Short mmCIF file of C-alpha atoms in Angstrom, two decimals:
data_model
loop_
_atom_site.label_atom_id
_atom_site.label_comp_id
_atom_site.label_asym_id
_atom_site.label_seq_id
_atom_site.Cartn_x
_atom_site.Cartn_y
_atom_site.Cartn_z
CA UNK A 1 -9.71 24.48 -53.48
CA UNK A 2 -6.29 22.89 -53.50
CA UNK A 3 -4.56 20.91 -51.00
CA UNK A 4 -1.42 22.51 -52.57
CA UNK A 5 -3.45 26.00 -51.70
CA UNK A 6 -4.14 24.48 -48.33
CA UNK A 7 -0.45 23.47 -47.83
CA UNK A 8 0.67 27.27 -48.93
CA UNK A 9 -1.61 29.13 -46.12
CA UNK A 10 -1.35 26.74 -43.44
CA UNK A 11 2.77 26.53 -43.50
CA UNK A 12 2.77 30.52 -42.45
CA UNK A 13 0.11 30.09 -39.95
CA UNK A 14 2.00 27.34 -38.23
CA UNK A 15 4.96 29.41 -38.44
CA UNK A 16 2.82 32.10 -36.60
CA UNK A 17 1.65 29.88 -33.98
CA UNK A 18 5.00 29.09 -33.00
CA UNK A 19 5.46 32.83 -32.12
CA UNK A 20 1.58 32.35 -29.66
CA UNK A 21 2.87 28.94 -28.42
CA UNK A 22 6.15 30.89 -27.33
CA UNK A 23 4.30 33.85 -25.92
CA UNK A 24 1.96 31.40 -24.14
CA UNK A 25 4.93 29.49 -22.33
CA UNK A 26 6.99 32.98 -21.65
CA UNK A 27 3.61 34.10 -20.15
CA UNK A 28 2.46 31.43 -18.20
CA UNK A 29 5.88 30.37 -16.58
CA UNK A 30 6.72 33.88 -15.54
CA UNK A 31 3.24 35.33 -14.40
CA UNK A 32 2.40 31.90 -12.02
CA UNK A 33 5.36 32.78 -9.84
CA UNK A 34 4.99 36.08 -10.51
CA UNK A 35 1.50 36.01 -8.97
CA UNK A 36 1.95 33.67 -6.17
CA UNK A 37 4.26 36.58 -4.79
CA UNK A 38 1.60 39.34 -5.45
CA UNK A 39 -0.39 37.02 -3.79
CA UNK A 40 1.73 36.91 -0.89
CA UNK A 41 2.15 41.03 -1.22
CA UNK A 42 -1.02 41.33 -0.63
CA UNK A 43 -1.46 38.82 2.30
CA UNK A 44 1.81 40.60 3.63
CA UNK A 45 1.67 42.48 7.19
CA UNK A 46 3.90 45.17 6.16
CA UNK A 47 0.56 47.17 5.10
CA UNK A 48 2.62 49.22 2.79
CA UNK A 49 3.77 46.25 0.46
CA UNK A 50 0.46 44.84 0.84
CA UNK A 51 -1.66 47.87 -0.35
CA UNK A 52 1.09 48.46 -3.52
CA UNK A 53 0.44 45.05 -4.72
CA UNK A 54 -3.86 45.74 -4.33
CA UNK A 55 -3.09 48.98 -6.04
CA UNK A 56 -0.83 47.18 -9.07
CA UNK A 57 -3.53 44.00 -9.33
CA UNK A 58 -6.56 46.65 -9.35
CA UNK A 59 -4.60 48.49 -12.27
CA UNK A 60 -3.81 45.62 -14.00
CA UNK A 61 -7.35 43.91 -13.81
CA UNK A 62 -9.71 47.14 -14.83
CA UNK A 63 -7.62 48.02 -17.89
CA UNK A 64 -7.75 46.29 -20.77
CA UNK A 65 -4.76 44.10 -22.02
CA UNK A 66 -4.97 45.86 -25.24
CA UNK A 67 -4.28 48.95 -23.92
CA UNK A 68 -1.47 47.54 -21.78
CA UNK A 69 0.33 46.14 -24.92
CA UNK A 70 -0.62 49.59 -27.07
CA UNK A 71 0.85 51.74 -23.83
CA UNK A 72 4.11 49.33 -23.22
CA UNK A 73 4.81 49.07 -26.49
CA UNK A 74 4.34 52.83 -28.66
CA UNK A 75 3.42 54.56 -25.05
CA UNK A 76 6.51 54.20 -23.35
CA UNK A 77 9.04 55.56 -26.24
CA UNK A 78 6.89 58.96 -26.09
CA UNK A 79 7.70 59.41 -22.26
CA UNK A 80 10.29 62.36 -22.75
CA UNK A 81 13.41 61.91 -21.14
CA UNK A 82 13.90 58.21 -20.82
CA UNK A 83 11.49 57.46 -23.44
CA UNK A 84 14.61 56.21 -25.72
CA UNK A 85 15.66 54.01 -23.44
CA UNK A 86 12.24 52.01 -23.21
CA UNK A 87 11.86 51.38 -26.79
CA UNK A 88 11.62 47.39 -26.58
CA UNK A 89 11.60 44.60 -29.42
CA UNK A 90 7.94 44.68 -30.09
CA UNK A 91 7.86 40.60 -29.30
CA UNK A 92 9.29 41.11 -25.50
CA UNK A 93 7.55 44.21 -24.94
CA UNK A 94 4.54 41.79 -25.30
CA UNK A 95 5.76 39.50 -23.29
CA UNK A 96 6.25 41.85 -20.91
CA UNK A 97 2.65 43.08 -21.16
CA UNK A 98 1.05 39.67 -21.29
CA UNK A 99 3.22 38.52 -18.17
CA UNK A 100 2.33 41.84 -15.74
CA UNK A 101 -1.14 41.38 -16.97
CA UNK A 102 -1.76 38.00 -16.07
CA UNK A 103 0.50 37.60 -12.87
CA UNK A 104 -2.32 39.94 -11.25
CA UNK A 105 -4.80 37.54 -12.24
CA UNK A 106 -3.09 34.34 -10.89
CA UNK A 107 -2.58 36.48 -7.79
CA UNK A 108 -6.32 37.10 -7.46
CA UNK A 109 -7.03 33.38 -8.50
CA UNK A 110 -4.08 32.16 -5.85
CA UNK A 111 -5.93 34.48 -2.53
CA UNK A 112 -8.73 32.54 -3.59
CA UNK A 113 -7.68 29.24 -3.29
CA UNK A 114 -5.67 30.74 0.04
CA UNK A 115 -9.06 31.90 1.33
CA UNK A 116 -10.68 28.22 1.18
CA UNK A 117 -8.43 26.52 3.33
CA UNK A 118 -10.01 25.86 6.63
CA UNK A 119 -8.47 27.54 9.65
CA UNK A 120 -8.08 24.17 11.20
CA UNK A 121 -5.21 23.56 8.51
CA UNK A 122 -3.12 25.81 10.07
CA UNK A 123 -3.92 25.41 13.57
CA UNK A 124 -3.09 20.95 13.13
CA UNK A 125 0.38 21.99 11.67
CA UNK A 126 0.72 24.83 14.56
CA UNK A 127 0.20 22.07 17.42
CA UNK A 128 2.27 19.52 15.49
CA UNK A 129 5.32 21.79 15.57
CA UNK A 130 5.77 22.60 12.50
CA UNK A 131 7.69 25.99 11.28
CA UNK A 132 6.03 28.54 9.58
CA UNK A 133 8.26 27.70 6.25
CA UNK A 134 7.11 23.56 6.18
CA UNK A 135 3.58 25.15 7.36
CA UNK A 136 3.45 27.09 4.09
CA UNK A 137 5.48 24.62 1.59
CA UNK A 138 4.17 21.05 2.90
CA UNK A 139 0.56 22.27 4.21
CA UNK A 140 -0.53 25.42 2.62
CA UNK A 141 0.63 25.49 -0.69
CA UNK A 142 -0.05 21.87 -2.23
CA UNK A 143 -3.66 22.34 -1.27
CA UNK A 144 -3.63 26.03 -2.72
CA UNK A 145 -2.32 24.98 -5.98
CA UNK A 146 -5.16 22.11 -6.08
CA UNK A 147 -7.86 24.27 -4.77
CA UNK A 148 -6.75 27.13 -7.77
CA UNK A 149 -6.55 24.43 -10.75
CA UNK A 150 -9.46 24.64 -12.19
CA UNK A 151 -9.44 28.33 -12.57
CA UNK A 152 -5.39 28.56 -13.43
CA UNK A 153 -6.79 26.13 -16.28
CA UNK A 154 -9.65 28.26 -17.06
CA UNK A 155 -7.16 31.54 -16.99
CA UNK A 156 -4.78 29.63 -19.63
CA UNK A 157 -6.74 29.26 -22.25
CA UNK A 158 -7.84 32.76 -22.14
CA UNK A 159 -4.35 33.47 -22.50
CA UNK A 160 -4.20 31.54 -25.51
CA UNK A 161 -6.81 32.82 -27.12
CA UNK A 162 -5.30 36.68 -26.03
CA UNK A 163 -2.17 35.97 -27.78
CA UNK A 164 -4.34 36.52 -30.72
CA UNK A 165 -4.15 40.45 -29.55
CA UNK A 166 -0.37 40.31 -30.60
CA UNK A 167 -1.72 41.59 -34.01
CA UNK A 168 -2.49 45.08 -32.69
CA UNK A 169 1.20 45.26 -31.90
CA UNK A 170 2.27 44.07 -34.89
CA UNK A 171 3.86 41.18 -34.36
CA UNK A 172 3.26 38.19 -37.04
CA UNK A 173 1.58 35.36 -35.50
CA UNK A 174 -1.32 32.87 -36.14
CA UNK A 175 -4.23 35.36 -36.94
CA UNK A 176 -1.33 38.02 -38.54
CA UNK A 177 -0.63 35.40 -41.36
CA UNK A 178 -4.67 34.43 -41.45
CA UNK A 179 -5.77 37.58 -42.20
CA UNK A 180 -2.67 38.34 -44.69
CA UNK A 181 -3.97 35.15 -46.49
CA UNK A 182 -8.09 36.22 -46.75
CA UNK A 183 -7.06 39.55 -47.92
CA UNK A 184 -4.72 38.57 -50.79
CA UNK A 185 -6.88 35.76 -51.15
CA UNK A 186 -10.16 36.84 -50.81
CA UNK A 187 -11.39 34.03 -49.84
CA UNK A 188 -12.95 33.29 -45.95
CA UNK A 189 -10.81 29.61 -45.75
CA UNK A 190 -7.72 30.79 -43.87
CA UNK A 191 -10.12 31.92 -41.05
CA UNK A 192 -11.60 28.59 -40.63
CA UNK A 193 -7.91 27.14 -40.74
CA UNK A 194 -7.12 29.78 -37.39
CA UNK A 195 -10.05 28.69 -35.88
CA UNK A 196 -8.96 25.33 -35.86
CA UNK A 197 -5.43 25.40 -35.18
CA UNK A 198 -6.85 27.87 -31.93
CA UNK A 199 -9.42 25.07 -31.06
CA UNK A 200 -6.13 22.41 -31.39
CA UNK A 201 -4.19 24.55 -28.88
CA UNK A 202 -6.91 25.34 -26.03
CA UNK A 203 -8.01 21.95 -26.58
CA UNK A 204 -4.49 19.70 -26.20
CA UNK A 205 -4.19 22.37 -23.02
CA UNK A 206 -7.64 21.44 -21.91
CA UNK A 207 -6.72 17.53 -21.76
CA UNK A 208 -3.25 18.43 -20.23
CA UNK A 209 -5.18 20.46 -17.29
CA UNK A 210 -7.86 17.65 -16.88
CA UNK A 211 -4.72 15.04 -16.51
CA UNK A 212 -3.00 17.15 -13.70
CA UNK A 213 -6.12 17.75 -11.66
CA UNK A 214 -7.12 14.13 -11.99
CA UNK A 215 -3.28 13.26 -10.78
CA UNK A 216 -3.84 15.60 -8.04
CA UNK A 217 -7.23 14.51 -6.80
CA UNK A 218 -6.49 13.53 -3.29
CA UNK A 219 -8.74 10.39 -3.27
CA UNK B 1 4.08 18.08 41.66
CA UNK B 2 1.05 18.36 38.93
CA UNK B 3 2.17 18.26 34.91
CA UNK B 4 0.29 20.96 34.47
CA UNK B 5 -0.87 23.71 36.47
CA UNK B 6 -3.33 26.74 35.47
CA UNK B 7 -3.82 29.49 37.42
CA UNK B 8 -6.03 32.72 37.42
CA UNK B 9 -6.10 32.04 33.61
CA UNK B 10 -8.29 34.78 32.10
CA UNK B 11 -9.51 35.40 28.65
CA UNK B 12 -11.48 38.25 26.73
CA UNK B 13 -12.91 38.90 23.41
CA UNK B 14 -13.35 42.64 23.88
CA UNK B 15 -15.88 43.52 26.89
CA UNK B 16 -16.57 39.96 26.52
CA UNK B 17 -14.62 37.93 28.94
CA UNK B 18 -14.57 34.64 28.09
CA UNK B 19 -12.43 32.61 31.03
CA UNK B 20 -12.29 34.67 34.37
CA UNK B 21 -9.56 33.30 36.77
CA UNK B 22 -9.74 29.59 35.70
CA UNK B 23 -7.26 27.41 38.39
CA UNK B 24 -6.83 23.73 38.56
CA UNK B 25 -4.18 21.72 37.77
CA UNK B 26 -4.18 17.63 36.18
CA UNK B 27 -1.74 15.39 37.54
CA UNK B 28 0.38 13.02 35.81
CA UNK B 29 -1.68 10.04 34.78
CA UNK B 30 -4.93 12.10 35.42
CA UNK B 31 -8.34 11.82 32.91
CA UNK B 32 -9.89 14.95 33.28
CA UNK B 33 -13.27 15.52 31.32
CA UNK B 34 -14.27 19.01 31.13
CA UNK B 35 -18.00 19.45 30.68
CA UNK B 36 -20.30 22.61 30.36
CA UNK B 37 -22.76 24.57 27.87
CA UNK B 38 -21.64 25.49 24.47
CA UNK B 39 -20.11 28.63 25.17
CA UNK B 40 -18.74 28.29 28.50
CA UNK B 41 -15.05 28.32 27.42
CA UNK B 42 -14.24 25.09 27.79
CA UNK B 43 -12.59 24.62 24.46
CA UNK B 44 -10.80 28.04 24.86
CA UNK B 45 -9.22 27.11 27.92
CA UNK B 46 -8.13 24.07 26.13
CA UNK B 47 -7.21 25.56 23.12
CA UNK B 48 -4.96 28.21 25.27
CA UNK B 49 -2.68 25.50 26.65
CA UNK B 50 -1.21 24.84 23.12
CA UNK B 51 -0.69 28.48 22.67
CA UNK B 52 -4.12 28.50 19.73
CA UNK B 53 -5.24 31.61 21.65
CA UNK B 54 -3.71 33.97 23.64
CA UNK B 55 -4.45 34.68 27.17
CA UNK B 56 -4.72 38.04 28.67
CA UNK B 57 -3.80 36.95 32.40
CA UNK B 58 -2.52 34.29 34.90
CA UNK B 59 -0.36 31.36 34.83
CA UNK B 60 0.33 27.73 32.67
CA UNK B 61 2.69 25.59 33.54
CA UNK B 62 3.69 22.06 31.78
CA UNK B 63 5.99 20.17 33.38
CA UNK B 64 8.94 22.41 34.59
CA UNK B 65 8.65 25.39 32.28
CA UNK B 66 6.32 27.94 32.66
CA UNK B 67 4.02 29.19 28.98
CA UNK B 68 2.74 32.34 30.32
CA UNK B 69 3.88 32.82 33.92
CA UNK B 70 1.83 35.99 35.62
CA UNK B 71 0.49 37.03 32.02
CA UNK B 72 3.88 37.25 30.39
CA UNK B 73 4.76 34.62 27.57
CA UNK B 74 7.67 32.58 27.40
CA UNK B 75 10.15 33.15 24.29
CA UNK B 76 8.93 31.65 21.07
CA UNK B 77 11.00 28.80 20.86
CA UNK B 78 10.38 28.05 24.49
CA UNK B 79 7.09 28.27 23.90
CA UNK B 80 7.07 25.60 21.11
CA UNK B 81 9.23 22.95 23.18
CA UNK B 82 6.59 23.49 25.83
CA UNK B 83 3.48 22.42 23.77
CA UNK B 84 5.06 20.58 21.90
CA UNK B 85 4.47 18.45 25.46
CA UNK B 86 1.14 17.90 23.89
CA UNK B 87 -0.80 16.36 21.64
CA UNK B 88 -3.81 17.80 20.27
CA UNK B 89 -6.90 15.92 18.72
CA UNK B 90 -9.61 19.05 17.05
CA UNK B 91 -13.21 18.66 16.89
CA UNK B 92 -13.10 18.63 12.69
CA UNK B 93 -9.94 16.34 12.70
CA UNK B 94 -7.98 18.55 10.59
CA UNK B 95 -6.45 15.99 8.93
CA UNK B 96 -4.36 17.15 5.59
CA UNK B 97 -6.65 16.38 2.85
CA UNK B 98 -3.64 16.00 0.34
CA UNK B 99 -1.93 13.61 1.98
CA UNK B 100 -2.62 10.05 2.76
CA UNK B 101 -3.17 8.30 6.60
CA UNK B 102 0.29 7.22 6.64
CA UNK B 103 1.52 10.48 5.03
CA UNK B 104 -0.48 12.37 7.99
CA UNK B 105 1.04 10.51 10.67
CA UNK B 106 5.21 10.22 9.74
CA UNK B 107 5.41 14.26 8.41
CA UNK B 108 5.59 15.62 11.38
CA UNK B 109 8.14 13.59 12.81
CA UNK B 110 10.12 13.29 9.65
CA UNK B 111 9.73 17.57 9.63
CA UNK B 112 9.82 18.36 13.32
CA UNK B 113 11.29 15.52 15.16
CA UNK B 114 15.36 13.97 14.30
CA UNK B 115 14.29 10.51 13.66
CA UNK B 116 15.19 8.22 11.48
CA UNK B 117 12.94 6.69 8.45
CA UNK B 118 12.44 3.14 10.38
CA UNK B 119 11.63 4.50 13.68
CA UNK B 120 9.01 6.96 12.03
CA UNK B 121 7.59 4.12 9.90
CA UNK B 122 7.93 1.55 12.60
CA UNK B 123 5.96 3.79 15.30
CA UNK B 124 3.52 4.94 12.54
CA UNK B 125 2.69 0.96 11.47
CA UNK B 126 2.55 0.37 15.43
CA UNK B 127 -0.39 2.97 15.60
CA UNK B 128 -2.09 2.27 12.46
CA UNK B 129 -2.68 -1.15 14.28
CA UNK B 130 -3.78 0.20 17.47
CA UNK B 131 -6.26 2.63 15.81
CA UNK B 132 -7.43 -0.76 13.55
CA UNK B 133 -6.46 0.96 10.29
CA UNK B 134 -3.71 -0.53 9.32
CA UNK B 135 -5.70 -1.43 5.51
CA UNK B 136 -6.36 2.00 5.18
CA UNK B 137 -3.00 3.38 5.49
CA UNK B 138 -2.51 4.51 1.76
CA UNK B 139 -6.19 6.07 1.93
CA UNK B 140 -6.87 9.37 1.67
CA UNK B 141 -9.17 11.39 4.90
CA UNK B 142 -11.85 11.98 2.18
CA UNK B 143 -12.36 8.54 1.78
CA UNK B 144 -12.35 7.53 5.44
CA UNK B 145 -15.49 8.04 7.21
CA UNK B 146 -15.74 10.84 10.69
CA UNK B 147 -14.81 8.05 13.02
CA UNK B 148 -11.89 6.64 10.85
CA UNK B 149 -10.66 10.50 10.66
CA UNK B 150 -10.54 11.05 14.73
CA UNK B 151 -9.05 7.83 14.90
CA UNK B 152 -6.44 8.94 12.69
CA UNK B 153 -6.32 12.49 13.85
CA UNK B 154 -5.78 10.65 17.44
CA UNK B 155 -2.92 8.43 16.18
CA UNK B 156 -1.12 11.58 14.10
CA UNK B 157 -1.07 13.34 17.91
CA UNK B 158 0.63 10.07 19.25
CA UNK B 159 3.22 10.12 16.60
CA UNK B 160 4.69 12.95 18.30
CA UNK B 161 5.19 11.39 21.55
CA UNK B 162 3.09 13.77 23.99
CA UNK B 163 3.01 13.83 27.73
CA UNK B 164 -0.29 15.33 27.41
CA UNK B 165 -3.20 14.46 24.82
CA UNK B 166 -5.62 17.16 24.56
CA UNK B 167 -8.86 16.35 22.82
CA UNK B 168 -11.44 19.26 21.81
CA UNK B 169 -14.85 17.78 21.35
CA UNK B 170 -13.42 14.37 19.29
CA UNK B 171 -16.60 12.95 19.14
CA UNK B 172 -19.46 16.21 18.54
CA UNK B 173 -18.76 15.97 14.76
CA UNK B 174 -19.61 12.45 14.50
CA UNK B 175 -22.89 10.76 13.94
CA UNK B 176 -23.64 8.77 16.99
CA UNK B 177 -22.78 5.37 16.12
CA UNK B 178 -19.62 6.51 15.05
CA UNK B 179 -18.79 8.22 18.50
CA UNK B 180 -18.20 4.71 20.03
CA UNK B 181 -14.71 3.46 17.96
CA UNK B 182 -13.15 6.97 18.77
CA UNK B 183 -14.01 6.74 22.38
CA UNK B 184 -13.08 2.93 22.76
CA UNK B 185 -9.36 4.37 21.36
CA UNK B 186 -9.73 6.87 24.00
CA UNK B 187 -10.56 4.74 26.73
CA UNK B 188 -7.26 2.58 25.61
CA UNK B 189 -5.16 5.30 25.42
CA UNK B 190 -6.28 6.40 29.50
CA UNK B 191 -5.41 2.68 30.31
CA UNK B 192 -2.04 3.10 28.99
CA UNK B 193 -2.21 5.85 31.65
CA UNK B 194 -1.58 8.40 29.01
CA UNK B 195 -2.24 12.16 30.84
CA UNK B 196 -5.69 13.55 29.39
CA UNK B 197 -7.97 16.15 29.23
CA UNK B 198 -10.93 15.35 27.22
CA UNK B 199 -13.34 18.53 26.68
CA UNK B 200 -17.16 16.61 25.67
CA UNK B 201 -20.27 16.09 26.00
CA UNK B 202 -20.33 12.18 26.38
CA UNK B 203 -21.27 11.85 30.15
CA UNK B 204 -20.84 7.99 29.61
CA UNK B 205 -17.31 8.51 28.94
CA UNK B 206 -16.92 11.14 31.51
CA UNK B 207 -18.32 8.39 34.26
CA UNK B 208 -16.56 5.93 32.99
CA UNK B 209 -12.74 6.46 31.79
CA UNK B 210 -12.09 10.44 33.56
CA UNK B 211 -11.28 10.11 37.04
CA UNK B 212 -12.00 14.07 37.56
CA UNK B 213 -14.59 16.12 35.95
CA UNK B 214 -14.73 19.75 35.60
CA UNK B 215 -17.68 21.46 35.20
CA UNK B 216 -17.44 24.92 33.12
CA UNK B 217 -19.70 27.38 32.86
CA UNK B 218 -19.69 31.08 31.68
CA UNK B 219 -15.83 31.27 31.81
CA UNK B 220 -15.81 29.56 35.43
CA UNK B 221 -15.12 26.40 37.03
CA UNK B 222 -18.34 25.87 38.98
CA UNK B 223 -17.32 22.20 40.35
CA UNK B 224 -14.93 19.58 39.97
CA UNK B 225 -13.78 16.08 41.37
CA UNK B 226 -14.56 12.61 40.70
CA UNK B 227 -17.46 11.86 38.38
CA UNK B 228 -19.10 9.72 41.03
CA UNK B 229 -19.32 13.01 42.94
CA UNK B 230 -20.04 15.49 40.19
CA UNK B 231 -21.97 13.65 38.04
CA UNK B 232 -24.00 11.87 40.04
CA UNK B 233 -24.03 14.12 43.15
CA UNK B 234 -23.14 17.99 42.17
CA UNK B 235 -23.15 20.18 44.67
CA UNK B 236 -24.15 23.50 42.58
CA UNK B 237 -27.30 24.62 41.14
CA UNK B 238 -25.95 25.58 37.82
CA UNK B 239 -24.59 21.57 37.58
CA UNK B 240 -27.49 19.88 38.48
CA UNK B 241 -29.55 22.24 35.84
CA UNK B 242 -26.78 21.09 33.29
CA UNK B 243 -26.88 17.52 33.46
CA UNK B 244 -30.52 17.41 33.81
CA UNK B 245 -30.39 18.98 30.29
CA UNK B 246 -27.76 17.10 28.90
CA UNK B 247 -29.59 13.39 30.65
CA UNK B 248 -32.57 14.29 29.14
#
């Protein structure tokens, strides 16, 4: 084997991973917000809002991703009437899928990290006069976000490893070009080189995760 | 005229009524300890001064302006100008783990009161020295030990410049030779002739630094005035059982 062979697979997959690095960043900065406000949907008092955003996470959680991509992006076309209207670029229809998907997990992993904070939080910042708004944003939500670290980290490297699902949509990326390669090929090398450029990602993500909760540890 | 004045204050938790007609008032100046069983609302009634729980009857007053005058609430922001009269020091601290000692003590100023920078950090370097932390102000709570915290907790309340400190059990989370530092900054604080109610279960402090006790139990005042008289000579059965238990 060639390191002029090597060279001529792993120039494509790089080229593909740009398209998971970009769905991983499009993902992750829209669905955080995103979920910190289903979070605060759910958590709302108007029981209406609060029961549509249980209903949406409980959707979006017990149904595969794969299916959400398949049914966003060949599912909604069909739907007669306005069907025509929903036929997306293939690469922002997964966006689209990757971002509702996850948001309801961040929500879920955000009411968790609301849940630990003790009761007493609330009640120091009540006596010292604080408002509800620099209750939430000074108190509440800088010990949130460091109580939900660990899992946020956890969730993002599932996502990178999810972008790999891109390929039932049919949009080139790393794995697309790998498996292009082993069946022209035949050979089982261009695997091994995904593997690898996956195991580069989740782990430079990884160290980046371990950095910011060691910044953040509050001792 | 007393700075604060309670009145037919009652409390329930369903069927289960938790402060029936509490009435006594605390003078300017005043160290009140409150004493009495777990359970006997003593932290409740504290707790309901500072508008933590809701009462379901009677009268506060602090200072001039009425909380909850003949069950009915004041208007929100009335209500926070009025406890915002006092100062309140929890049982578990409650300090903000994220942020350091100095950090806990100049946010709420810098957030709720108009001062400037230097008087917040002036007043905050004045307290870290009477607390005796002054090395640990860049420390974090979880690296301060339970006695460090209350002080802290304490000095965070002060920041705020109260009328009134409130103090809910400072010392039942501590281990016992930590109790002593928090109450000694306690003990200060009443010779400063800062107003006080102290709910606990230190008798020695009671006796010592209150000059009224109030005895609590099952949602009533049983007995109160000066330690010398309720402490070492109560009048009421369910008293003398108490302290017998709590001397033993």
């Amino acid at each position: 084997m060639s390191f002029d062979y090597f060279v001529s697979i792993l120039m494509p997959m790089l080229e593909g991973a740009k398209m998971t690095i970009l769905l991983f960043f499009v993902s992750i900065i829209v669905s955080i917000p995103l979920g910190f406000l289903l979070t605060l949907a759910v958590r709302s008092r108007f029981k209406p809002l609060s029961w549509l955003a249980q209903a949406y996470i409980y959707v979006l959680r017990g149904t595969p991703l794969l299916l959400q991509l398949l049914f966003i992006c060949f599912g909604l076309p069909m739907i007669p009437g306005i069907g025509e209207y929903l036929v997306l670029d293939r690469f922002v229809a997964a966006c689209l899928g990757f971002i509702l998907n996850y948001a309801a997990y961040f929500a879920e992993i955000f009411r968790g990290g609301l849940l630990a904070i003790d009761k007493g939080q609330y009640e120091a910042a009540q006596v010292l006069g604080f408002n509800r708004w620099q209750m939430t944003t000074r108190i509440i939500l800088p010990q949130m976000f460091r109580i939900a670290l660990p899992a946020v980290a956890n969730e993002s490297v599932t996502l990178v490893k999810d972008t790999a699902l891109l390929y039932a949509v049919a949009v080139p990326e790393l794995l697309h070009y790998a498996e292009t390669a082993v069946n022209r090929d035949f050979t089982i090398f261009p695997f091994v080189v995904a593997g690898v450029i996956y195991l580069l990602m989740t782990l430079i993500l990884t160290l980046i995760f371990k950095w910011v909760e060691r910044r953040f540890t509050f001792e | 005229m007393a700075i604060i004045e309670v009145s037919n204050l009652k409390k329930s938790y369903g069927n289960l009524e938790v402060l029936k007609q509490i009435t006594f008032d605390v003078n300017k100046n005043d160290v009140v300890a409150v004493i009495g069983p777990s359970g006997s609302g003593k932290s409740t009634m504290l707790r309901s001064l500072v508008h933590l729980e809701k009462i379901d009857g009677g009268s506060v007053r602090v200072g001039n302006d009425y909380l909850v005058k003949d069950g009915a609430y004041a208007k929100p922001q009335e209500i926070k100008t009025i406890t915002s009269k006092m100062g309140m020091v929890f049982q578990h601290f409650n300090l903000f783990p994220h942020l350091t000692v100095r950090e806990n003590l100049e946010l709420a100023p810098k957030l709720v009161k108009k001062e400037t920078a230097a008087e917040i950090s002036k007043r905050s370097t004045e307290l870290l020295g009477k607390i005796g932390l002054t090395d640990r102000a860049s420390a974090y709570p979880s690296n301060l030990s339970g006695g460090q915290k209350q002080r802290v907790a304490i000095a965070r309340a002060l920041m705020m410049n109260p009328d009134i400190m409130l103090f809910d059990e400072p010392t039942s989370a501590l281990d016992p030779e930590l109790t002593g530092e928090v109450l000694q900054v306690m003990k200060s604080l009443a010779e400063e002739h800062m107003t006080m109610i102290v709910v606990t279960h230190e008798m020695g402090f009671a006796m010592e630094v209150a000059n009224r006790v109030i005895f609590m139990d099952n949602g009533e005042i049983i007995e109160s005035g000066h330690p010398s008289e309720v402490l070492s000579n109560p009048q009421h059965e369910r008293t003398k059982a108490f302290l017998n238990r709590s001397l033993k």
